């Protein structure tokens, strides 16, 4: 058991240390140093936003190649995977398409290139559905499944799903809806178009020379953020000073909400396979037709209707919804077919 004198001594030393600390932290006029400090506001570095155009030659239009592949990206170019670049685009959605089993579809099914790709059983099943129209791939899957099972009750569901997926490659681009397009990430062995776009932006070479200024990318300095178009070997990029990354996130969330609503109504889920609860649609056919007429579809080249566009139209529409000025959009690439066009995006939460 400790001696009483030791306890008293310890308490005395503790009190002395406390008194000394109190004297050190007390200024004249009895103002404590602990409450005399300066407040510094916390400011976060804003993420730069860019409108990019990939130099991908597409179809000839009036004798000139069009580079109509545009997208939006937030981040710092040339920083590799550390850039944290965020990709924003509206483009054709391969999993949200209408399917018409018409003469064009059957012609593509039976052409020489696909002659050995589709077994005779698959072709016969599709021919039995000739003349039918489907609002989504899940509806087509359901009808195809029923027809296929009548001819072969032993066929596995996985095989049917694989057959339906292969048939979706015959869908014309004009039947595909325009929705938010996402890059599939660094870990994917087969990067999609969006991921390839991001990697081009992240891996701009420091030695890539700007064709206009004659300066290396690493030497552009303030010119990079001046709003001028920076022409590089793979991309043309333009800094958008009047757009912040938060507005891009809000626009993306809004469009994803619209897509979710349409998926609920049309009973689709983006997997091409109907859910177990897939039933006949209870919404009147006229209402569904009105919805489909208001959902934009893909078209590579102009002229466009108000509900048609390509990836460049999608990027420009995304920026306009995020508050970008028209002059900033068109200045990036005046020859880019699609930037001038605004796609009418349907908001199901607003009564027309």
GROMACS .gro file of C-alpha atoms in nm:
model
  352
    1UNK     CA    1   0.000   0.000   0.000
    2UNK     CA    2   0.151   0.337  -0.100
    3UNK     CA    3   0.260   0.570   0.177
    4UNK     CA    4   0.046   0.876   0.254
    5UNK     CA    5   0.350   1.101   0.211
    6UNK     CA    6   0.401   0.972  -0.146
    7UNK     CA    7   0.039   1.041  -0.238
    8UNK     CA    8   0.059   1.394  -0.092
    9UNK     CA    9   0.386   1.458  -0.278
   10UNK     CA   10   0.236   1.343  -0.608
   11UNK     CA   11  -0.068   1.564  -0.563
   12UNK     CA   12   0.154   1.863  -0.483
   13UNK     CA   13   0.365   1.816  -0.797
   14UNK     CA   14   0.052   1.774  -1.008
   15UNK     CA   15  -0.095   2.096  -0.866
   16UNK     CA   16   0.233   2.282  -0.927
   17UNK     CA   17   0.246   2.169  -1.290
   18UNK     CA   18  -0.114   2.277  -1.343
   19UNK     CA   19  -0.043   2.620  -1.188
   20UNK     CA   20   0.264   2.666  -1.409
   21UNK     CA   21   0.067   2.572  -1.722
   22UNK     CA   22  -0.206   2.818  -1.624
   23UNK     CA   23   0.048   3.098  -1.589
   24UNK     CA   24   0.203   3.019  -1.929
   25UNK     CA   25  -0.130   3.027  -2.110
   26UNK     CA   26  -0.248   3.353  -1.952
   27UNK     CA   27  -0.167   3.685  -2.119
   28UNK     CA   28  -0.178   4.034  -1.977
   29UNK     CA   29  -0.521   4.175  -1.901
   30UNK     CA   30  -0.626   3.821  -1.807
   31UNK     CA   31  -0.691   3.720  -2.168
   32UNK     CA   32  -0.630   3.351  -2.224
   33UNK     CA   33  -0.418   3.255  -2.522
   34UNK     CA   34  -0.647   2.963  -2.584
   35UNK     CA   35  -0.925   3.193  -2.700
   36UNK     CA   36  -0.702   3.433  -2.891
   37UNK     CA   37  -0.678   3.282  -3.239
   38UNK     CA   38  -0.755   3.367  -3.598
   39UNK     CA   39  -1.024   3.183  -3.792
   40UNK     CA   40  -0.915   3.059  -4.134
   41UNK     CA   41  -1.188   2.959  -4.379
   42UNK     CA   42  -1.152   2.616  -4.536
   43UNK     CA   43  -1.154   2.633  -4.914
   44UNK     CA   44  -1.155   2.329  -5.142
   45UNK     CA   45  -0.993   2.331  -5.481
   46UNK     CA   46  -1.258   2.328  -5.753
   47UNK     CA   47  -1.247   2.044  -6.003
   48UNK     CA   48  -1.193   2.170  -6.360
   49UNK     CA   49  -1.456   2.071  -6.616
   50UNK     CA   50  -1.370   2.002  -6.981
   51UNK     CA   51  -1.558   1.943  -7.303
   52UNK     CA   52  -1.358   1.690  -7.501
   53UNK     CA   53  -1.382   1.575  -7.862
   54UNK     CA   54  -1.216   1.250  -7.959
   55UNK     CA   55  -1.051   1.253  -8.298
   56UNK     CA   56  -1.240   0.957  -8.434
   57UNK     CA   57  -1.312   0.981  -8.808
   58UNK     CA   58  -1.670   0.877  -8.876
   59UNK     CA   59  -1.885   0.881  -9.189
   60UNK     CA   60  -1.824   1.140  -9.458
   61UNK     CA   61  -2.066   1.429  -9.454
   62UNK     CA   62  -2.053   1.670  -9.747
   63UNK     CA   63  -1.710   1.535  -9.835
   64UNK     CA   64  -1.560   1.603  -9.491
   65UNK     CA   65  -1.488   1.373  -9.202
   66UNK     CA   66  -1.690   1.447  -8.891
   67UNK     CA   67  -1.544   1.403  -8.545
   68UNK     CA   68  -1.872   1.385  -8.365
   69UNK     CA   69  -1.763   1.194  -8.056
   70UNK     CA   70  -1.776   1.437  -7.763
   71UNK     CA   71  -1.799   1.392  -7.389
   72UNK     CA   72  -1.759   1.587  -7.064
   73UNK     CA   73  -1.494   1.513  -6.807
   74UNK     CA   74  -1.410   1.663  -6.468
   75UNK     CA   75  -1.053   1.632  -6.349
   76UNK     CA   76  -0.696   1.725  -6.432
   77UNK     CA   77  -0.566   1.606  -6.771
   78UNK     CA   78  -0.248   1.405  -6.803
   79UNK     CA   79  -0.241   1.290  -6.439
   80UNK     CA   80  -0.294   0.920  -6.502
   81UNK     CA   81  -0.523   0.719  -6.278
   82UNK     CA   82  -0.451   0.963  -5.991
   83UNK     CA   83  -0.653   1.233  -6.165
   84UNK     CA   84  -0.983   1.104  -6.028
   85UNK     CA   85  -1.145   1.200  -6.357
   86UNK     CA   86  -1.525   1.176  -6.363
   87UNK     CA   87  -1.696   1.096  -6.693
   88UNK     CA   88  -2.029   1.246  -6.804
   89UNK     CA   89  -2.206   1.160  -7.128
   90UNK     CA   90  -2.543   1.094  -7.286
   91UNK     CA   91  -2.517   0.826  -7.552
   92UNK     CA   92  -2.700   0.531  -7.704
   93UNK     CA   93  -2.794   0.264  -7.451
   94UNK     CA   94  -2.752  -0.088  -7.592
   95UNK     CA   95  -2.969  -0.233  -7.316
   96UNK     CA   96  -3.260   0.005  -7.358
   97UNK     CA   97  -3.383  -0.032  -7.713
   98UNK     CA   98  -3.704  -0.089  -7.904
   99UNK     CA   99  -3.713  -0.397  -8.127
  100UNK     CA  100  -3.912  -0.426  -8.450
  101UNK     CA  101  -3.902  -0.768  -8.617
  102UNK     CA  102  -3.936  -0.619  -8.963
  103UNK     CA  103  -3.778  -0.683  -9.302
  104UNK     CA  104  -3.462  -0.492  -9.206
  105UNK     CA  105  -3.412  -0.701  -8.892
  106UNK     CA  106  -3.465  -1.027  -9.084
  107UNK     CA  107  -3.232  -0.913  -9.361
  108UNK     CA  108  -2.952  -0.855  -9.110
  109UNK     CA  109  -3.030  -1.190  -8.948
  110UNK     CA  110  -2.985  -1.377  -9.276
  111UNK     CA  111  -2.703  -1.183  -9.442
  112UNK     CA  112  -2.378  -1.353  -9.535
  113UNK     CA  113  -2.185  -1.215  -9.238
  114UNK     CA  114  -2.433  -1.365  -8.989
  115UNK     CA  115  -2.495  -1.684  -9.184
  116UNK     CA  116  -2.306  -1.905  -8.940
  117UNK     CA  117  -2.355  -1.690  -8.633
  118UNK     CA  118  -2.717  -1.781  -8.566
  119UNK     CA  119  -2.833  -2.146  -8.561
  120UNK     CA  120  -3.133  -2.244  -8.769
  121UNK     CA  121  -3.346  -2.284  -8.453
  122UNK     CA  122  -3.281  -1.921  -8.360
  123UNK     CA  123  -3.368  -1.796  -8.708
  124UNK     CA  124  -3.690  -1.997  -8.716
  125UNK     CA  125  -3.793  -1.856  -8.378
  126UNK     CA  126  -3.733  -1.498  -8.491
  127UNK     CA  127  -3.925  -1.555  -8.816
  128UNK     CA  128  -4.226  -1.666  -8.612
  129UNK     CA  129  -4.219  -1.322  -8.443
  130UNK     CA  130  -4.211  -1.133  -8.773
  131UNK     CA  131  -4.422  -0.817  -8.771
  132UNK     CA  132  -4.420  -0.776  -8.393
  133UNK     CA  133  -4.289  -0.467  -8.215
  134UNK     CA  134  -4.147  -0.461  -7.864
  135UNK     CA  135  -4.101  -0.157  -7.641
  136UNK     CA  136  -3.795  -0.304  -7.472
  137UNK     CA  137  -3.558  -0.599  -7.492
  138UNK     CA  138  -3.712  -0.760  -7.184
  139UNK     CA  139  -4.048  -0.780  -7.365
  140UNK     CA  140  -3.876  -0.937  -7.665
  141UNK     CA  141  -3.697  -1.181  -7.435
  142UNK     CA  142  -4.026  -1.294  -7.283
  143UNK     CA  143  -4.193  -1.358  -7.620
  144UNK     CA  144  -3.882  -1.520  -7.767
  145UNK     CA  145  -3.857  -1.746  -7.462
  146UNK     CA  146  -4.219  -1.861  -7.499
  147UNK     CA  147  -4.179  -1.933  -7.871
  148UNK     CA  148  -3.846  -2.109  -7.826
  149UNK     CA  149  -3.977  -2.336  -7.550
  150UNK     CA  150  -4.270  -2.448  -7.763
  151UNK     CA  151  -4.024  -2.588  -8.017
  152UNK     CA  152  -3.778  -2.727  -7.760
  153UNK     CA  153  -3.888  -2.779  -7.401
  154UNK     CA  154  -3.542  -2.897  -7.293
  155UNK     CA  155  -3.355  -2.579  -7.377
  156UNK     CA  156  -3.184  -2.407  -7.084
  157UNK     CA  157  -3.266  -2.050  -6.981
  158UNK     CA  158  -2.899  -1.951  -6.999
  159UNK     CA  159  -2.886  -2.053  -7.364
  160UNK     CA  160  -3.199  -1.849  -7.438
  161UNK     CA  161  -3.046  -1.547  -7.261
  162UNK     CA  162  -2.728  -1.584  -7.470
  163UNK     CA  163  -2.933  -1.606  -7.790
  164UNK     CA  164  -3.130  -1.292  -7.704
  165UNK     CA  165  -2.809  -1.105  -7.625
  166UNK     CA  166  -2.659  -1.200  -7.961
  167UNK     CA  167  -2.978  -1.089  -8.140
  168UNK     CA  168  -2.957  -0.743  -7.982
  169UNK     CA  169  -2.653  -0.671  -8.202
  170UNK     CA  170  -2.894  -0.665  -8.498
  171UNK     CA  171  -3.091  -0.372  -8.352
  172UNK     CA  172  -3.038  -0.056  -8.561
  173UNK     CA  173  -2.874   0.233  -8.377
  174UNK     CA  174  -3.183   0.449  -8.440
  175UNK     CA  175  -3.385   0.216  -8.213
  176UNK     CA  176  -3.155   0.271  -7.915
  177UNK     CA  177  -3.256   0.521  -7.649
  178UNK     CA  178  -3.026   0.802  -7.531
  179UNK     CA  179  -2.944   0.782  -7.161
  180UNK     CA  180  -2.658   0.844  -6.920
  181UNK     CA  181  -2.354   0.654  -7.042
  182UNK     CA  182  -2.099   0.531  -6.786
  183UNK     CA  183  -1.740   0.418  -6.817
  184UNK     CA  184  -1.692   0.065  -6.686
  185UNK     CA  185  -1.384   0.132  -6.472
  186UNK     CA  186  -1.014   0.055  -6.453
  187UNK     CA  187  -1.055  -0.309  -6.348
  188UNK     CA  188  -1.255  -0.415  -6.653
  189UNK     CA  189  -1.058  -0.628  -6.899
  190UNK     CA  190  -1.263  -0.488  -7.187
  191UNK     CA  191  -1.292  -0.110  -7.141
  192UNK     CA  192  -1.601   0.036  -7.301
  193UNK     CA  193  -1.608   0.357  -7.504
  194UNK     CA  194  -1.640   0.573  -7.192
  195UNK     CA  195  -1.345   0.411  -7.018
  196UNK     CA  196  -1.130   0.451  -7.329
  197UNK     CA  197  -1.227   0.820  -7.331
  198UNK     CA  198  -1.121   0.858  -6.968
  199UNK     CA  199  -0.788   0.685  -7.028
  200UNK     CA  200  -0.712   0.914  -7.323
  201UNK     CA  201  -0.775   1.214  -7.098
  202UNK     CA  202  -0.571   1.073  -6.809
  203UNK     CA  203  -0.277   0.962  -7.020
  204UNK     CA  204  -0.214   1.269  -7.234
  205UNK     CA  205   0.158   1.260  -7.304
  206UNK     CA  206   0.370   1.543  -7.158
  207UNK     CA  207   0.544   1.558  -7.497
  208UNK     CA  208   0.220   1.596  -7.690
  209UNK     CA  209   0.259   1.921  -7.883
  210UNK     CA  210  -0.028   2.163  -7.921
  211UNK     CA  211  -0.082   2.214  -8.293
  212UNK     CA  212  -0.200   2.572  -8.250
  213UNK     CA  213   0.051   2.718  -8.005
  214UNK     CA  214   0.349   2.497  -8.085
  215UNK     CA  215   0.405   2.444  -7.715
  216UNK     CA  216   0.429   2.113  -7.536
  217UNK     CA  217   0.138   2.012  -7.318
  218UNK     CA  218   0.359   2.037  -7.009
  219UNK     CA  219   0.448   2.396  -7.104
  220UNK     CA  220   0.099   2.526  -7.171
  221UNK     CA  221   0.058   2.660  -6.819
  222UNK     CA  222  -0.219   2.917  -6.788
  223UNK     CA  223  -0.308   2.875  -7.154
  224UNK     CA  224  -0.457   2.536  -7.068
  225UNK     CA  225  -0.718   2.707  -6.847
  226UNK     CA  226  -0.771   3.011  -7.069
  227UNK     CA  227  -1.074   2.867  -7.248
  228UNK     CA  228  -0.887   2.810  -7.573
  229UNK     CA  229  -0.923   2.482  -7.756
  230UNK     CA  230  -0.620   2.261  -7.688
  231UNK     CA  231  -0.567   2.033  -7.986
  232UNK     CA  232  -0.375   1.718  -7.901
  233UNK     CA  233  -0.300   1.404  -8.099
  234UNK     CA  234  -0.599   1.210  -7.966
  235UNK     CA  235  -0.827   1.474  -7.819
  236UNK     CA  236  -0.933   1.834  -7.841
  237UNK     CA  237  -1.018   1.967  -7.496
  238UNK     CA  238  -1.158   2.298  -7.379
  239UNK     CA  239  -1.178   2.419  -7.021
  240UNK     CA  240  -1.526   2.538  -6.919
  241UNK     CA  241  -1.475   2.804  -6.651
  242UNK     CA  242  -1.846   2.868  -6.593
  243UNK     CA  243  -1.937   2.511  -6.500
  244UNK     CA  244  -1.867   2.343  -6.168
  245UNK     CA  245  -1.854   1.969  -6.110
  246UNK     CA  246  -2.143   1.978  -5.860
  247UNK     CA  247  -2.388   2.091  -6.128
  248UNK     CA  248  -2.277   1.796  -6.343
  249UNK     CA  249  -2.350   1.556  -6.058
  250UNK     CA  250  -2.697   1.707  -6.009
  251UNK     CA  251  -2.778   1.679  -6.380
  252UNK     CA  252  -2.663   1.318  -6.384
  253UNK     CA  253  -2.878   1.233  -6.082
  254UNK     CA  254  -3.180   1.396  -6.245
  255UNK     CA  255  -3.139   1.198  -6.567
  256UNK     CA  256  -3.084   0.874  -6.377
  257UNK     CA  257  -3.408   0.939  -6.189
  258UNK     CA  258  -3.592   0.982  -6.521
  259UNK     CA  259  -3.443   0.657  -6.647
  260UNK     CA  260  -3.544   0.474  -6.332
  261UNK     CA  261  -3.903   0.593  -6.374
  262UNK     CA  262  -3.918   0.477  -6.737
  263UNK     CA  263  -3.770   0.141  -6.634
  264UNK     CA  264  -4.043   0.099  -6.374
  265UNK     CA  265  -4.320   0.178  -6.622
  266UNK     CA  266  -4.177  -0.033  -6.905
  267UNK     CA  267  -4.080  -0.317  -6.667
  268UNK     CA  268  -3.717  -0.333  -6.766
  269UNK     CA  269  -3.401  -0.338  -6.561
  270UNK     CA  270  -3.108  -0.298  -6.799
  271UNK     CA  271  -3.011  -0.667  -6.781
  272UNK     CA  272  -3.204  -0.782  -7.094
  273UNK     CA  273  -3.370  -1.049  -6.878
  274UNK     CA  274  -3.727  -1.003  -6.744
  275UNK     CA  275  -3.768  -1.001  -6.368
  276UNK     CA  276  -3.968  -1.286  -6.208
  277UNK     CA  277  -4.255  -1.038  -6.154
  278UNK     CA  278  -4.262  -0.938  -6.521
  279UNK     CA  279  -4.630  -0.915  -6.616
  280UNK     CA  280  -4.845  -0.756  -6.881
  281UNK     CA  281  -4.818  -0.379  -6.853
  282UNK     CA  282  -5.114  -0.229  -6.667
  283UNK     CA  283  -5.056   0.123  -6.801
  284UNK     CA  284  -5.271   0.211  -7.105
  285UNK     CA  285  -5.097   0.159  -7.439
  286UNK     CA  286  -5.150   0.525  -7.536
  287UNK     CA  287  -4.962   0.640  -7.225
  288UNK     CA  288  -4.672   0.407  -7.301
  289UNK     CA  289  -4.664   0.532  -7.660
  290UNK     CA  290  -4.651   0.891  -7.535
  291UNK     CA  291  -4.363   0.803  -7.304
  292UNK     CA  292  -4.167   0.633  -7.581
  293UNK     CA  293  -4.222   0.929  -7.813
  294UNK     CA  294  -4.066   1.157  -7.551
  295UNK     CA  295  -3.757   0.943  -7.482
  296UNK     CA  296  -3.467   1.048  -7.711
  297UNK     CA  297  -3.318   0.798  -7.954
  298UNK     CA  298  -2.978   0.784  -8.122
  299UNK     CA  299  -2.901   0.920  -8.469
  300UNK     CA  300  -2.542   0.958  -8.584
  301UNK     CA  301  -2.574   1.244  -8.832
  302UNK     CA  302  -2.813   1.537  -8.883
  303UNK     CA  303  -3.080   1.632  -8.956
  304UNK     CA  304  -3.216   1.560  -8.608
  305UNK     CA  305  -3.563   1.584  -8.462
  306UNK     CA  306  -3.599   1.730  -8.113
  307UNK     CA  307  -3.583   1.378  -7.966
  308UNK     CA  308  -3.284   1.258  -8.169
  309UNK     CA  309  -2.913   1.316  -8.139
  310UNK     CA  310  -2.565   1.167  -8.121
  311UNK     CA  311  -2.303   1.162  -7.848
  312UNK     CA  312  -2.202   1.522  -7.921
  313UNK     CA  313  -2.564   1.634  -7.895
  314UNK     CA  314  -2.580   1.441  -7.570
  315UNK     CA  315  -2.272   1.617  -7.428
  316UNK     CA  316  -2.402   1.960  -7.534
  317UNK     CA  317  -2.747   1.888  -7.388
  318UNK     CA  318  -2.588   1.771  -7.063
  319UNK     CA  319  -2.391   2.096  -7.038
  320UNK     CA  320  -2.695   2.313  -7.116
  321UNK     CA  321  -2.891   2.138  -6.840
  322UNK     CA  322  -2.595   2.207  -6.609
  323UNK     CA  323  -2.599   2.581  -6.684
  324UNK     CA  324  -2.329   2.612  -6.951
  325UNK     CA  325  -2.336   2.906  -7.188
  326UNK     CA  326  -2.397   2.840  -7.556
  327UNK     CA  327  -2.079   3.018  -7.665
  328UNK     CA  328  -1.868   2.795  -7.443
  329UNK     CA  329  -2.019   2.480  -7.593
  330UNK     CA  330  -1.988   2.573  -7.960
  331UNK     CA  331  -1.638   2.719  -7.924
  332UNK     CA  332  -1.492   2.376  -7.851
  333UNK     CA  333  -1.534   2.239  -8.201
  334UNK     CA  334  -1.741   2.444  -8.448
  335UNK     CA  335  -1.722   2.167  -8.709
  336UNK     CA  336  -1.849   1.905  -8.468
  337UNK     CA  337  -2.185   1.783  -8.597
  338UNK     CA  338  -2.417   1.764  -8.301
  339UNK     CA  339  -2.291   2.025  -8.054
  340UNK     CA  340  -2.532   2.280  -8.201
  341UNK     CA  341  -2.831   2.054  -8.138
  342UNK     CA  342  -3.020   2.035  -7.809
  343UNK     CA  343  -3.199   1.708  -7.734
  344UNK     CA  344  -3.538   1.739  -7.571
  345UNK     CA  345  -3.504   1.541  -7.249
  346UNK     CA  346  -3.831   1.429  -7.099
  347UNK     CA  347  -3.891   1.486  -6.729
  348UNK     CA  348  -4.167   1.247  -6.613
  349UNK     CA  349  -4.203   1.443  -6.289
  350UNK     CA  350  -4.318   1.757  -6.469
  351UNK     CA  351  -4.666   1.770  -6.617
  352UNK     CA  352  -4.657   1.890  -6.977
   0.00000   0.00000   0.00000
